[in-house]
Amino acid sequence: MENNEKFMLQALALAEQAGAIGEVPVGAVVVADGQVIGEGFNQPITACDPTAHAEIIAMRNAAAAVGNYRLTGCDLYVTIEPCTMCVGAMVHARIQRVIFGALEPRAGALASQLKLMDQSHFNHSIDWQGGVLEQQCGALIKDFFKRRR
C-alpha cells in the first residue's frame, strides 16, 4: 500500500471517531519522516471551540511533539479538503504538503473555492494533492449528513 493511502486510512479511522461522538467526521494526521507525529479529529461541538477542526488539532499535537510551532518538512493528511482557517494555519506552521481525500465543494480552500495556494502573496507555499481514497472519505461525510436529515 502506498504511503498516501496508509496515512489516509489513519485519518479515516480518526474521522470515524468524530462521527461516533456526533461531530462532522473529519480526521487528520501530521507526518514527519514517515512517522505520524500528530493526529486529530473534528471536535468543535464537544470542545466548544470553533477552531477545533481535525487539521488544527493534529498540528497542535505535532507542534507539541516536536517542541516547535513550525512544522517544516511535515505532510498533513486530511479526509476532506481544508477550509480557509485550516489552510491559513498550515501556512503559518510551514506545512510542506497537504494530502486530502474528498473535495469540500462549499468551503474547500485549495481546489473548490478560494484556491489559496494559487495566490502569490503568501510567504509560504504548500504543495497539495486531492483525491486520495476519495470515495471512502466522501462516503463517510455523505452518510453522516444523510443520517442527520
Short mmCIF file of C-alpha atoms in Angstrom, two decimals:
data_model
loop_
_atom_site.label_atom_id
_atom_site.label_comp_id
_atom_site.label_asym_id
_atom_site.label_seq_id
_atom_site.Cartn_x
_atom_site.Cartn_y
_atom_site.Cartn_z
CA MET A 1 0.00 0.00 0.00
CA GLU A 2 1.26 3.43 -0.96
CA ASN A 3 2.12 5.79 1.94
CA ASN A 4 -0.59 8.26 0.94
CA GLU A 5 -3.24 5.57 1.33
CA LYS A 6 -1.71 4.25 4.55
CA PHE A 7 -1.82 7.66 6.24
CA MET A 8 -5.25 8.48 4.80
CA LEU A 9 -6.60 5.27 6.32
CA GLN A 10 -5.35 6.51 9.69
CA ALA A 11 -7.10 9.83 9.09
CA LEU A 12 -10.29 7.94 8.14
CA ALA A 13 -10.18 5.99 11.42
CA LEU A 14 -9.94 9.31 13.27
CA ALA A 15 -12.83 10.71 11.22
CA GLU A 16 -14.94 7.76 12.33
CA GLN A 17 -14.19 8.69 15.95
CA ALA A 18 -15.52 12.19 15.28
CA GLY A 19 -18.69 10.80 13.72
CA ALA A 20 -19.20 8.46 16.67
CA ILE A 21 -19.47 11.45 19.03
CA GLY A 22 -21.74 13.44 16.72
CA GLU A 23 -19.09 15.63 15.13
CA VAL A 24 -18.69 16.04 11.38
CA PRO A 25 -16.44 13.07 10.54
CA VAL A 26 -13.12 14.61 9.56
CA GLY A 27 -9.76 13.21 10.63
CA ALA A 28 -6.18 14.36 10.10
CA VAL A 29 -2.63 13.21 10.75
CA VAL A 30 0.68 15.09 10.53
CA VAL A 31 3.61 13.04 9.25
CA ALA A 32 7.34 13.72 9.60
CA ASP A 33 9.94 11.38 8.14
CA GLY A 34 7.34 8.67 7.56
CA GLN A 35 6.02 8.76 11.15
CA VAL A 36 2.76 10.18 12.49
CA ILE A 37 3.66 12.92 14.96
CA GLY A 38 0.21 14.45 15.42
CA GLU A 39 -3.38 13.43 14.92
CA GLY A 40 -6.80 14.91 15.38
CA PHE A 41 -10.46 14.70 14.56
CA ASN A 42 -13.20 17.30 14.46
CA GLN A 43 -14.28 18.46 17.93
CA PRO A 44 -15.72 21.99 17.70
CA ILE A 45 -19.03 20.96 19.30
CA THR A 46 -17.68 18.82 22.12
CA ALA A 47 -14.78 21.20 22.86
CA CYS A 48 -16.93 24.35 22.49
CA ASP A 49 -14.13 25.59 20.24
CA PRO A 50 -14.79 26.85 16.70
CA THR A 51 -11.13 26.26 15.82
CA ALA A 52 -11.14 22.58 16.86
CA HIS A 53 -11.01 21.24 13.32
CA ALA A 54 -9.17 17.97 12.73
CA GLU A 55 -6.26 19.72 11.00
CA ILE A 56 -5.78 22.28 13.77
CA ILE A 57 -5.80 19.62 16.49
CA ALA A 58 -3.35 17.45 14.51
CA MET A 59 -0.99 20.42 14.04
CA ARG A 60 -1.23 21.37 17.73
CA ASN A 61 -0.31 17.82 18.71
CA ALA A 62 2.52 17.68 16.18
CA ALA A 63 3.94 21.03 17.32
CA ALA A 64 3.88 19.85 20.93
CA ALA A 65 5.59 16.59 19.92
CA VAL A 66 8.47 18.37 18.17
CA GLY A 67 8.60 21.35 20.52
CA ASN A 68 8.22 23.89 17.74
CA TYR A 69 5.29 25.73 16.19
CA ARG A 70 6.96 25.34 12.80
CA LEU A 71 6.24 22.00 11.17
CA THR A 72 8.71 22.43 8.33
CA GLY A 73 9.05 19.32 6.21
CA CYS A 74 5.82 17.79 7.52
CA ASP A 75 2.91 16.47 5.49
CA LEU A 76 -0.69 16.74 6.63
CA TYR A 77 -3.27 14.15 5.60
CA VAL A 78 -6.95 15.04 6.00
CA THR A 79 -10.09 13.29 4.84
CA ILE A 80 -11.74 16.42 3.42
CA GLU A 81 -10.34 19.43 1.59
CA PRO A 82 -9.31 22.01 4.23
CA CYS A 83 -11.18 25.23 4.89
CA THR A 84 -9.71 28.74 4.83
CA MET A 85 -8.87 28.75 8.55
CA CYS A 86 -7.03 25.45 8.33
CA VAL A 87 -5.07 26.41 5.21
CA GLY A 88 -4.05 29.65 6.93
CA ALA A 89 -2.81 27.73 9.95
CA MET A 90 -0.92 25.34 7.68
CA VAL A 91 0.83 28.28 6.02
CA HIS A 92 1.85 29.66 9.43
CA ALA A 93 3.06 26.21 10.53
CA ARG A 94 5.03 25.84 7.28
CA ILE A 95 3.41 22.51 6.39
CA GLN A 96 5.22 21.13 3.34
CA ARG A 97 2.37 19.21 1.71
CA VAL A 98 -1.35 18.62 2.22
CA ILE A 99 -2.97 15.43 1.01
CA PHE A 100 -6.75 15.29 1.22
CA GLY A 101 -9.41 12.76 0.35
CA ALA A 102 -12.67 14.29 -0.91
CA LEU A 103 -13.38 17.77 -2.18
CA GLU A 104 -15.37 20.16 0.02
CA PRO A 105 -17.37 22.00 -2.66
CA ARG A 106 -18.75 24.73 -0.38
CA ALA A 107 -15.82 25.60 1.87
CA GLY A 108 -12.73 23.92 0.43
CA ALA A 109 -9.91 26.44 0.15
CA LEU A 110 -7.37 24.58 -2.02
CA ALA A 111 -9.31 23.38 -5.07
CA SER A 112 -13.03 24.00 -4.69
CA GLN A 113 -13.37 27.68 -3.82
CA LEU A 114 -10.65 30.18 -2.94
CA LYS A 115 -7.69 28.20 -4.31
CA LEU A 116 -5.48 29.85 -1.70
CA MET A 117 -2.25 28.22 -2.83
CA ASP A 118 -2.72 29.79 -6.27
CA GLN A 119 -2.29 33.20 -4.61
CA SER A 120 1.18 34.69 -4.83
CA HIS A 121 1.14 36.92 -1.73
CA PHE A 122 1.73 34.24 0.91
CA ASN A 123 5.21 33.93 2.40
CA HIS A 124 4.97 30.12 2.24
CA SER A 125 3.52 27.82 -0.39
CA ILE A 126 2.11 24.37 0.28
CA ASP A 127 2.09 21.59 -2.25
CA TRP A 128 -1.17 19.70 -2.23
CA GLN A 129 -2.87 16.69 -3.70
CA GLY A 130 -6.52 15.70 -3.51
CA GLY A 131 -8.42 12.53 -4.27
CA VAL A 132 -6.57 10.03 -2.05
CA LEU A 133 -9.18 7.43 -1.02
CA GLU A 134 -11.71 9.96 -2.27
CA GLN A 135 -14.64 7.53 -2.39
CA GLN A 136 -14.25 6.38 1.22
CA CYS A 137 -13.67 9.90 2.53
CA GLY A 138 -16.62 11.33 0.64
CA ALA A 139 -18.94 8.48 1.60
CA LEU A 140 -18.20 8.99 5.29
CA ILE A 141 -19.33 12.62 5.13
CA LYS A 142 -22.34 11.93 2.89
CA ASP A 143 -23.56 9.10 5.13
CA PHE A 144 -23.15 11.28 8.22
CA PHE A 145 -25.31 14.06 6.80
CA LYS A 146 -27.83 11.64 5.31
CA ARG A 147 -28.41 10.19 8.80
CA ARG A 148 -28.84 13.69 10.28
CA ARG A 149 -31.50 14.77 7.81
#
